[in-house]
mmCIF file of the C-alpha atoms, coordinates in Angstrom:
data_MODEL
# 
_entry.id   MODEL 
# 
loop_
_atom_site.group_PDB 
_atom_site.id 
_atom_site.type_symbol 
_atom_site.label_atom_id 
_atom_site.label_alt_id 
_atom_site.label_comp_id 
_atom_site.label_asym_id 
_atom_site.label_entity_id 
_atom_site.label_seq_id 
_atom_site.pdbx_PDB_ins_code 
_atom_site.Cartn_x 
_atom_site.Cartn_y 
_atom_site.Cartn_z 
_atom_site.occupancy 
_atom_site.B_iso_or_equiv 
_atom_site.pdbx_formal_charge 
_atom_site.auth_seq_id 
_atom_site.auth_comp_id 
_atom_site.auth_asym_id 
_atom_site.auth_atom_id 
_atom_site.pdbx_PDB_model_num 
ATOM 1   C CA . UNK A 1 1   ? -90.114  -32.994 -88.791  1.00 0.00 ? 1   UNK A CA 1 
ATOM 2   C CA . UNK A 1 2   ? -91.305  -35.135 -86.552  1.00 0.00 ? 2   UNK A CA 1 
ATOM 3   C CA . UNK A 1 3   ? -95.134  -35.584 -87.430  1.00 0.00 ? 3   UNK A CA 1 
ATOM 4   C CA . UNK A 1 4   ? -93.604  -35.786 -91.326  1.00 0.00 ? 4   UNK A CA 1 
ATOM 5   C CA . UNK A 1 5   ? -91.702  -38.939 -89.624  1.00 0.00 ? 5   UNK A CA 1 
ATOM 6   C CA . UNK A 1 6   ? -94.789  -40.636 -88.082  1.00 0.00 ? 6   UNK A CA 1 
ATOM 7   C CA . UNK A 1 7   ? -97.061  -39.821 -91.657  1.00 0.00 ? 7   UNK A CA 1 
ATOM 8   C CA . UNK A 1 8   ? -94.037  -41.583 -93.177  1.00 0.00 ? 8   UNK A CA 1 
ATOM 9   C CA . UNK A 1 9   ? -94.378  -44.149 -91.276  1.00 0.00 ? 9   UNK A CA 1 
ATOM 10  C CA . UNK A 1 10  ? -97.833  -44.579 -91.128  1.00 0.00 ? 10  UNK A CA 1 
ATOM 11  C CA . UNK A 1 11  ? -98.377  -44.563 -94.631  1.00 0.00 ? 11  UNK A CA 1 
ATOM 12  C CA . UNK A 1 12  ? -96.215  -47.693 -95.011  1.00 0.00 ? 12  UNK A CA 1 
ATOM 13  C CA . UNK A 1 13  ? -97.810  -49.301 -92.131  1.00 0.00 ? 13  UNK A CA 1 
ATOM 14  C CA . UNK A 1 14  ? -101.201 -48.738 -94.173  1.00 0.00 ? 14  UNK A CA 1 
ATOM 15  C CA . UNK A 1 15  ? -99.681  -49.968 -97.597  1.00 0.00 ? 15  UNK A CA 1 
ATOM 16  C CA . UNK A 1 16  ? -98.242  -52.623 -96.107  1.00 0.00 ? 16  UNK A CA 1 
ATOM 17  C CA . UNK A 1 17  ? -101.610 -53.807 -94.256  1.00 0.00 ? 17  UNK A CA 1 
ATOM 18  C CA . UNK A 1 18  ? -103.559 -53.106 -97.793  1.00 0.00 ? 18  UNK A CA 1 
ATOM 19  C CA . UNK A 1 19  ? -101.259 -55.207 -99.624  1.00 0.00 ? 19  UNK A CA 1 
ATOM 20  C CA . UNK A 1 20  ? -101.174 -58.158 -97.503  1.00 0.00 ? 20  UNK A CA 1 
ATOM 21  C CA . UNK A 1 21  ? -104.861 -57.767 -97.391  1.00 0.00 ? 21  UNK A CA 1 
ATOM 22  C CA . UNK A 1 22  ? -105.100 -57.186 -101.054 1.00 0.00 ? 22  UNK A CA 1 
ATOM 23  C CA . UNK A 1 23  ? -102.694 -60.036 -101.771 1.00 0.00 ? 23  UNK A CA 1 
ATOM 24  C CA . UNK A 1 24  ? -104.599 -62.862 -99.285  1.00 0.00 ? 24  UNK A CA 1 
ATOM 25  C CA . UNK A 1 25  ? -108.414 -61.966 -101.169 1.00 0.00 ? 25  UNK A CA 1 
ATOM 26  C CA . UNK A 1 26  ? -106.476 -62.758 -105.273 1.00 0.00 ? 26  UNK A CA 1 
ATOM 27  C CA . UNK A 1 27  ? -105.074 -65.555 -103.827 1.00 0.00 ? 27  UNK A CA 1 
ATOM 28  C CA . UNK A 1 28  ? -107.856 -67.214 -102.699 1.00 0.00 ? 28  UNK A CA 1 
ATOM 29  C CA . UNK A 1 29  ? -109.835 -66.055 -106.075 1.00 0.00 ? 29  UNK A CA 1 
ATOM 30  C CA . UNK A 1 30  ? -107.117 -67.936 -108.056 1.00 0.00 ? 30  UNK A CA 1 
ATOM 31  C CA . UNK A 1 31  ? -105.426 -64.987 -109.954 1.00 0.00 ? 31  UNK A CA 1 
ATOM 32  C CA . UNK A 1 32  ? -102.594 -63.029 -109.906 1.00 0.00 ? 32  UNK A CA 1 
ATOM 33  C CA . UNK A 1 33  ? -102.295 -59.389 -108.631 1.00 0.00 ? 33  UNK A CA 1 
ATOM 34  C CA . UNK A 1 34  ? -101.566 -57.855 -111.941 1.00 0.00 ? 34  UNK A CA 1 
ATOM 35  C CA . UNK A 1 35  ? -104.659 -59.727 -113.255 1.00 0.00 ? 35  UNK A CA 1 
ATOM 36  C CA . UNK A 1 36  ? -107.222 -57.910 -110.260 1.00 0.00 ? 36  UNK A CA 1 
ATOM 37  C CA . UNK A 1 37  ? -105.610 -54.504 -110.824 1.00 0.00 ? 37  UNK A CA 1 
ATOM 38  C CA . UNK A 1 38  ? -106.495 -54.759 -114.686 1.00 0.00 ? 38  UNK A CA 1 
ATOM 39  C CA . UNK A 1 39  ? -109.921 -56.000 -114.178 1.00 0.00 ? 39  UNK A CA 1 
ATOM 40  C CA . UNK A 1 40  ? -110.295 -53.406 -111.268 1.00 0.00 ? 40  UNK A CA 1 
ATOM 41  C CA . UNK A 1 41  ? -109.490 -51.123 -114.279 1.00 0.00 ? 41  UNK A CA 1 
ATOM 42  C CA . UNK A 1 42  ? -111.303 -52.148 -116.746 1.00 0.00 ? 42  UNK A CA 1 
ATOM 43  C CA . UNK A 1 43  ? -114.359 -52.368 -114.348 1.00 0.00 ? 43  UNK A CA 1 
ATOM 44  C CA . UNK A 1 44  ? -114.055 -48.650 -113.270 1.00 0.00 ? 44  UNK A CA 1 
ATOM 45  C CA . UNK A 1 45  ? -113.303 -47.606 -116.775 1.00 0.00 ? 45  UNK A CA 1 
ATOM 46  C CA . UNK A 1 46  ? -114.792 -49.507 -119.637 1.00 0.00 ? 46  UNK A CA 1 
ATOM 47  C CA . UNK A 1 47  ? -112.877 -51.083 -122.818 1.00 0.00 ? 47  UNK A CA 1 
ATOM 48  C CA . UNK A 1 48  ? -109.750 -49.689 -123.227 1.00 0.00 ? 48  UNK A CA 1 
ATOM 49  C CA . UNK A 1 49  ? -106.662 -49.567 -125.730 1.00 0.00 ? 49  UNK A CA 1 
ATOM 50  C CA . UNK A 1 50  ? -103.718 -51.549 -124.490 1.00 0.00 ? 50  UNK A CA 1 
ATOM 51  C CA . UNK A 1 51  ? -101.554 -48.514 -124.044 1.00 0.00 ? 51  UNK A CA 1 
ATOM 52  C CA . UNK A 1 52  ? -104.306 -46.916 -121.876 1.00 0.00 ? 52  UNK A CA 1 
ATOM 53  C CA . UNK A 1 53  ? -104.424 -49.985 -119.853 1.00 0.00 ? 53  UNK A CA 1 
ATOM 54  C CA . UNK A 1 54  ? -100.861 -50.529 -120.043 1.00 0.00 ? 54  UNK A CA 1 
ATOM 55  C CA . UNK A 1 55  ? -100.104 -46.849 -118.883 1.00 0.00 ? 55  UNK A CA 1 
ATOM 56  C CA . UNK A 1 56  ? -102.907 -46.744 -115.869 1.00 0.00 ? 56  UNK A CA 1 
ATOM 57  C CA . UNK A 1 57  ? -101.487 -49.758 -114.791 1.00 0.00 ? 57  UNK A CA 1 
ATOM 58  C CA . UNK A 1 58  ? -97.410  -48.842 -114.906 1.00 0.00 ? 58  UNK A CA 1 
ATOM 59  C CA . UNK A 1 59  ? -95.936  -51.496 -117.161 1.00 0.00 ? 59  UNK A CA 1 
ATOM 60  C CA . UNK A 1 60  ? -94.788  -51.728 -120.687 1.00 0.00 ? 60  UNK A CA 1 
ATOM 61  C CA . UNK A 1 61  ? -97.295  -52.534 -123.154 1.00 0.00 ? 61  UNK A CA 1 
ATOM 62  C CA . UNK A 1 62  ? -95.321  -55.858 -123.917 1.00 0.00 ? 62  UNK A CA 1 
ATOM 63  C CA . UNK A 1 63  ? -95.811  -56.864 -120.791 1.00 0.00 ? 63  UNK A CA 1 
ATOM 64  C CA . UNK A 1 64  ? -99.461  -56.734 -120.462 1.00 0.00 ? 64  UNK A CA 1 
ATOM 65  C CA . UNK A 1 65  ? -99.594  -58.450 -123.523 1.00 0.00 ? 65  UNK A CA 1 
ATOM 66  C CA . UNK A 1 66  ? -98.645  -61.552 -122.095 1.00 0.00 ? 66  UNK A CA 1 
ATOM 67  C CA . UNK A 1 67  ? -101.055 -60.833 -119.478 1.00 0.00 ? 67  UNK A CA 1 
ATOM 68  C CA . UNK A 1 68  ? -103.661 -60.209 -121.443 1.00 0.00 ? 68  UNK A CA 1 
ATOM 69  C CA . UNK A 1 69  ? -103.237 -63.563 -123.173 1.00 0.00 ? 69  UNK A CA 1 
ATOM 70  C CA . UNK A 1 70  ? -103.490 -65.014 -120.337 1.00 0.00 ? 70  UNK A CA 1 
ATOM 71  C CA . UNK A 1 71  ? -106.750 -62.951 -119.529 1.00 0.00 ? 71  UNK A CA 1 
ATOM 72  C CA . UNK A 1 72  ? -108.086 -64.001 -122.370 1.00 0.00 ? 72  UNK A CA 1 
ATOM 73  C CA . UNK A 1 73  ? -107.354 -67.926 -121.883 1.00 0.00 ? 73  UNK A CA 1 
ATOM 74  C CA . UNK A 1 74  ? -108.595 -67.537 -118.427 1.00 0.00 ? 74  UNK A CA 1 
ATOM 75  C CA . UNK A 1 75  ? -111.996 -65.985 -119.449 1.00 0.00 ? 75  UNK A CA 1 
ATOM 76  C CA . UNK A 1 76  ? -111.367 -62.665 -117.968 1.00 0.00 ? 76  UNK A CA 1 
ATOM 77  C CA . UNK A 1 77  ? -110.788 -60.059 -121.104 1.00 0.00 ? 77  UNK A CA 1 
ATOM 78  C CA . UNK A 1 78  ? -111.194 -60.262 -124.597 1.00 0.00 ? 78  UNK A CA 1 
ATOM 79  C CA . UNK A 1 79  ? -109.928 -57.838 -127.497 1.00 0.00 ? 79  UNK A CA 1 
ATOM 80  C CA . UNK A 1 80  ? -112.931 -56.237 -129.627 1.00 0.00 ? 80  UNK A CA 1 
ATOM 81  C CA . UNK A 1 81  ? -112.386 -54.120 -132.348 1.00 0.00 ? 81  UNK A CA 1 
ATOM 82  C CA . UNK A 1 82  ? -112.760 -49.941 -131.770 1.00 0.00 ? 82  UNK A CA 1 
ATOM 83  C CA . UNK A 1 83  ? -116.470 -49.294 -132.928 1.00 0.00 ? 83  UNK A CA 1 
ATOM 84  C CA . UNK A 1 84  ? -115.185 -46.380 -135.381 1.00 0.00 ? 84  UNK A CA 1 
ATOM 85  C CA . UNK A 1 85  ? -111.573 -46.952 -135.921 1.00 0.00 ? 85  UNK A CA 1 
ATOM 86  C CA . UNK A 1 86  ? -111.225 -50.700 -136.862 1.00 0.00 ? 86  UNK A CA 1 
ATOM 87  C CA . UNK A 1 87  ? -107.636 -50.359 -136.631 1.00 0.00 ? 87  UNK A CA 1 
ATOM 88  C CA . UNK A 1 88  ? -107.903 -50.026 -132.593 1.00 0.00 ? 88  UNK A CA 1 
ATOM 89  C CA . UNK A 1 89  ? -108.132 -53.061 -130.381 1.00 0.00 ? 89  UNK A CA 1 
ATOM 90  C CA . UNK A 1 90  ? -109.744 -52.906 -126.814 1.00 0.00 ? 90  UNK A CA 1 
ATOM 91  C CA . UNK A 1 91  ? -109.395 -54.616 -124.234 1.00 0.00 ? 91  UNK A CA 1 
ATOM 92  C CA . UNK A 1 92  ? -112.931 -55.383 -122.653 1.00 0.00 ? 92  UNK A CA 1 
ATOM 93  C CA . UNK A 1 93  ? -113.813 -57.323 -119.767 1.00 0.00 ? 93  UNK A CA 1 
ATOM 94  C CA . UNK A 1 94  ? -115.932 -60.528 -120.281 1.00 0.00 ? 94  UNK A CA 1 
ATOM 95  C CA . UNK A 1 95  ? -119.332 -61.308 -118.297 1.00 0.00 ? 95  UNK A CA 1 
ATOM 96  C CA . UNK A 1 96  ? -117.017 -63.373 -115.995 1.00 0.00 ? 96  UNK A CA 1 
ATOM 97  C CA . UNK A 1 97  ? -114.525 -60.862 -115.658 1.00 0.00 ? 97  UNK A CA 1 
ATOM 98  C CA . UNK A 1 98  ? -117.612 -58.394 -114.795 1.00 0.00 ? 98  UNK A CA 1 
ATOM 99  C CA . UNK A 1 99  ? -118.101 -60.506 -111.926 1.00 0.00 ? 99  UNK A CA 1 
ATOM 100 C CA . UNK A 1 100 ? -114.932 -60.789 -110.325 1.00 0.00 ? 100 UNK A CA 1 
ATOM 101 C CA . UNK A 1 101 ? -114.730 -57.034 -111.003 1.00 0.00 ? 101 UNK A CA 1 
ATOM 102 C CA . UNK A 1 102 ? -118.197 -56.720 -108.652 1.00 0.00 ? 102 UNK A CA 1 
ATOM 103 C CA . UNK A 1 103 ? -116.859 -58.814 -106.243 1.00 0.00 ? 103 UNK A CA 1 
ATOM 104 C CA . UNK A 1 104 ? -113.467 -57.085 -105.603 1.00 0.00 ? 104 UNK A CA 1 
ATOM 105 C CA . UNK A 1 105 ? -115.437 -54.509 -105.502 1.00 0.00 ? 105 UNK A CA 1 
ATOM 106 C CA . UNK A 1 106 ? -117.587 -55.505 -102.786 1.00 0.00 ? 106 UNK A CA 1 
ATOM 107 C CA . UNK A 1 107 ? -114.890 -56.712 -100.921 1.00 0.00 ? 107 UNK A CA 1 
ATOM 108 C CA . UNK A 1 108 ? -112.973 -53.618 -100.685 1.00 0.00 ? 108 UNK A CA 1 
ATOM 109 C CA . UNK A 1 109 ? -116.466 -51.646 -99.636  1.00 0.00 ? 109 UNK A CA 1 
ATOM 110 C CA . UNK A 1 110 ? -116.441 -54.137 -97.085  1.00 0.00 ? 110 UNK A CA 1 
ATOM 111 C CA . UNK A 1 111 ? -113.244 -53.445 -95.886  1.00 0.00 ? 111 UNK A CA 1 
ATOM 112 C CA . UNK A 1 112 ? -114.099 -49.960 -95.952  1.00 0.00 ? 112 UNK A CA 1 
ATOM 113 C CA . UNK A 1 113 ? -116.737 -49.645 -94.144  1.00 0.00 ? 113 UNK A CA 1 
ATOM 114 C CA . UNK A 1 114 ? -114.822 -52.070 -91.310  1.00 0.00 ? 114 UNK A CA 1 
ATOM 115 C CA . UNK A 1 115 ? -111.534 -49.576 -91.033  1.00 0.00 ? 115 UNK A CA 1 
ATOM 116 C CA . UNK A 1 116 ? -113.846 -46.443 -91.028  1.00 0.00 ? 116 UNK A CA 1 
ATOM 117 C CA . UNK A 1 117 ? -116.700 -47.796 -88.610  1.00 0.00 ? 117 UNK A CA 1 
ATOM 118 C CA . UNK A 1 118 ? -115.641 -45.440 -85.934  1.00 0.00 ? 118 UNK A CA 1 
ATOM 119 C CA . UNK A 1 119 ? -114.994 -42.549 -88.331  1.00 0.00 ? 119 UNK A CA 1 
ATOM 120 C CA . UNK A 1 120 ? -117.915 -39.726 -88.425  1.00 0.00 ? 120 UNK A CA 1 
ATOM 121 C CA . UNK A 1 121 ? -119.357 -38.588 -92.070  1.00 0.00 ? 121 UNK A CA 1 
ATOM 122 C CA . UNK A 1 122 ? -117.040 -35.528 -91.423  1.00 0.00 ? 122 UNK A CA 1 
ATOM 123 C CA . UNK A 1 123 ? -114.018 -37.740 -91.045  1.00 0.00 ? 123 UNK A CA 1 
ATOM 124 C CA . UNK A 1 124 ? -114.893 -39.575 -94.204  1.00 0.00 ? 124 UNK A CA 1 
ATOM 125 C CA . UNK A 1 125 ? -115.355 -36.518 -96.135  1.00 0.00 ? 125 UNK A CA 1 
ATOM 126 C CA . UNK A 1 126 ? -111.981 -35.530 -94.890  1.00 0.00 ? 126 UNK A CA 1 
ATOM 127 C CA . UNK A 1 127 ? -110.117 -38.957 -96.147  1.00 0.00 ? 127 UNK A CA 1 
ATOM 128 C CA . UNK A 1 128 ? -111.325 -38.796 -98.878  1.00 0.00 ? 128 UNK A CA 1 
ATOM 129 C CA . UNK A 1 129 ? -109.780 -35.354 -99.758  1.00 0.00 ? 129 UNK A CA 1 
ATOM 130 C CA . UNK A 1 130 ? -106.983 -36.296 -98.551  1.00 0.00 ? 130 UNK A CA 1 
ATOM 131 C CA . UNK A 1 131 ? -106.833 -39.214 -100.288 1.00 0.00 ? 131 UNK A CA 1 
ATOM 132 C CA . UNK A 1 132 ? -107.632 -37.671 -103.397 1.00 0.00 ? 132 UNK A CA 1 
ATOM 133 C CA . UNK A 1 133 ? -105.083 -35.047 -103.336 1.00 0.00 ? 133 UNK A CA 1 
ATOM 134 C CA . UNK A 1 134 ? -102.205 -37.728 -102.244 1.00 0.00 ? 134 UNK A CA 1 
ATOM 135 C CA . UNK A 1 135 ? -103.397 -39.666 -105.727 1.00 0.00 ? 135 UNK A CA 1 
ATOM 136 C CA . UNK A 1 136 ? -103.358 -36.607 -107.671 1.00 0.00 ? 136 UNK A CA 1 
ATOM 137 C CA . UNK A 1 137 ? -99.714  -36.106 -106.629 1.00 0.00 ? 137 UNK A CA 1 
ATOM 138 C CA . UNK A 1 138 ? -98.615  -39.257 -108.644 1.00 0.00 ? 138 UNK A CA 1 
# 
């Protein structure tokens, strides 16, 4: 019980660090959180429909979109029709929203590589595992 107590807690203490960090790189990029996590999306998964995007990103398709809209005024997104079903819009990201995509991207394999410096390949293999089996669980 009491190592399930001290994972507890240091699974917030990591979530807690991640989203300060995550929070301090938007702001200084000028957009909101919900904005990254969509283009993080996109980026790792191509055009998608808005309930695809809506669902992998755990709101309400009404809400995203308003954020979209805004996406779209801020250069980030743009709707395209589906190539074969003309009735489907997707959401796609932009050549500028490509690069802030790259760039969050870079900047979280930079902060990976500073929290795991001391870590050997076998420890890496071994987060990641883990890791994937804790996201697998939501």
């Amino acid at each position: 019980m009491e190592h399930d107590e001290q994972l507890s807690h240091q699974i917030v203490e990591f979530y807690e660090k991640l989203s300060s960090w995550e929070s301090g790189v938007v702001k200084d990029a000028g957009h909101s959180l919900p904005q990254i996590h969509a283009v993080e999306i996109l980026g790792a998964n191509g055009g998608m429909r808005m309930k695809q995007l809506a669902e992998k990103m755990g709101i309400t398709t009404g809400t995203l979109t308003v954020q979209v809209d805004r996406m779209e005024q801020a250069g980030l997104v743009e709707r395209q029709a589906h190539d074969q079903d003309k009735r489907v819009t997707l959401v796609c990201l932009t050549p500028a929203g490509w690069n802030i995509y790259y760039e969050h991207d870079r900047l979280h394999q930079t902060l990976t590589d500073q929290i795991t410096a001391k870590f050997s390949d076998n420890e890496r293999q071994i987060l990641v595992t883990l890791f994937e089996k804790m996201n697998s669980a939501f």
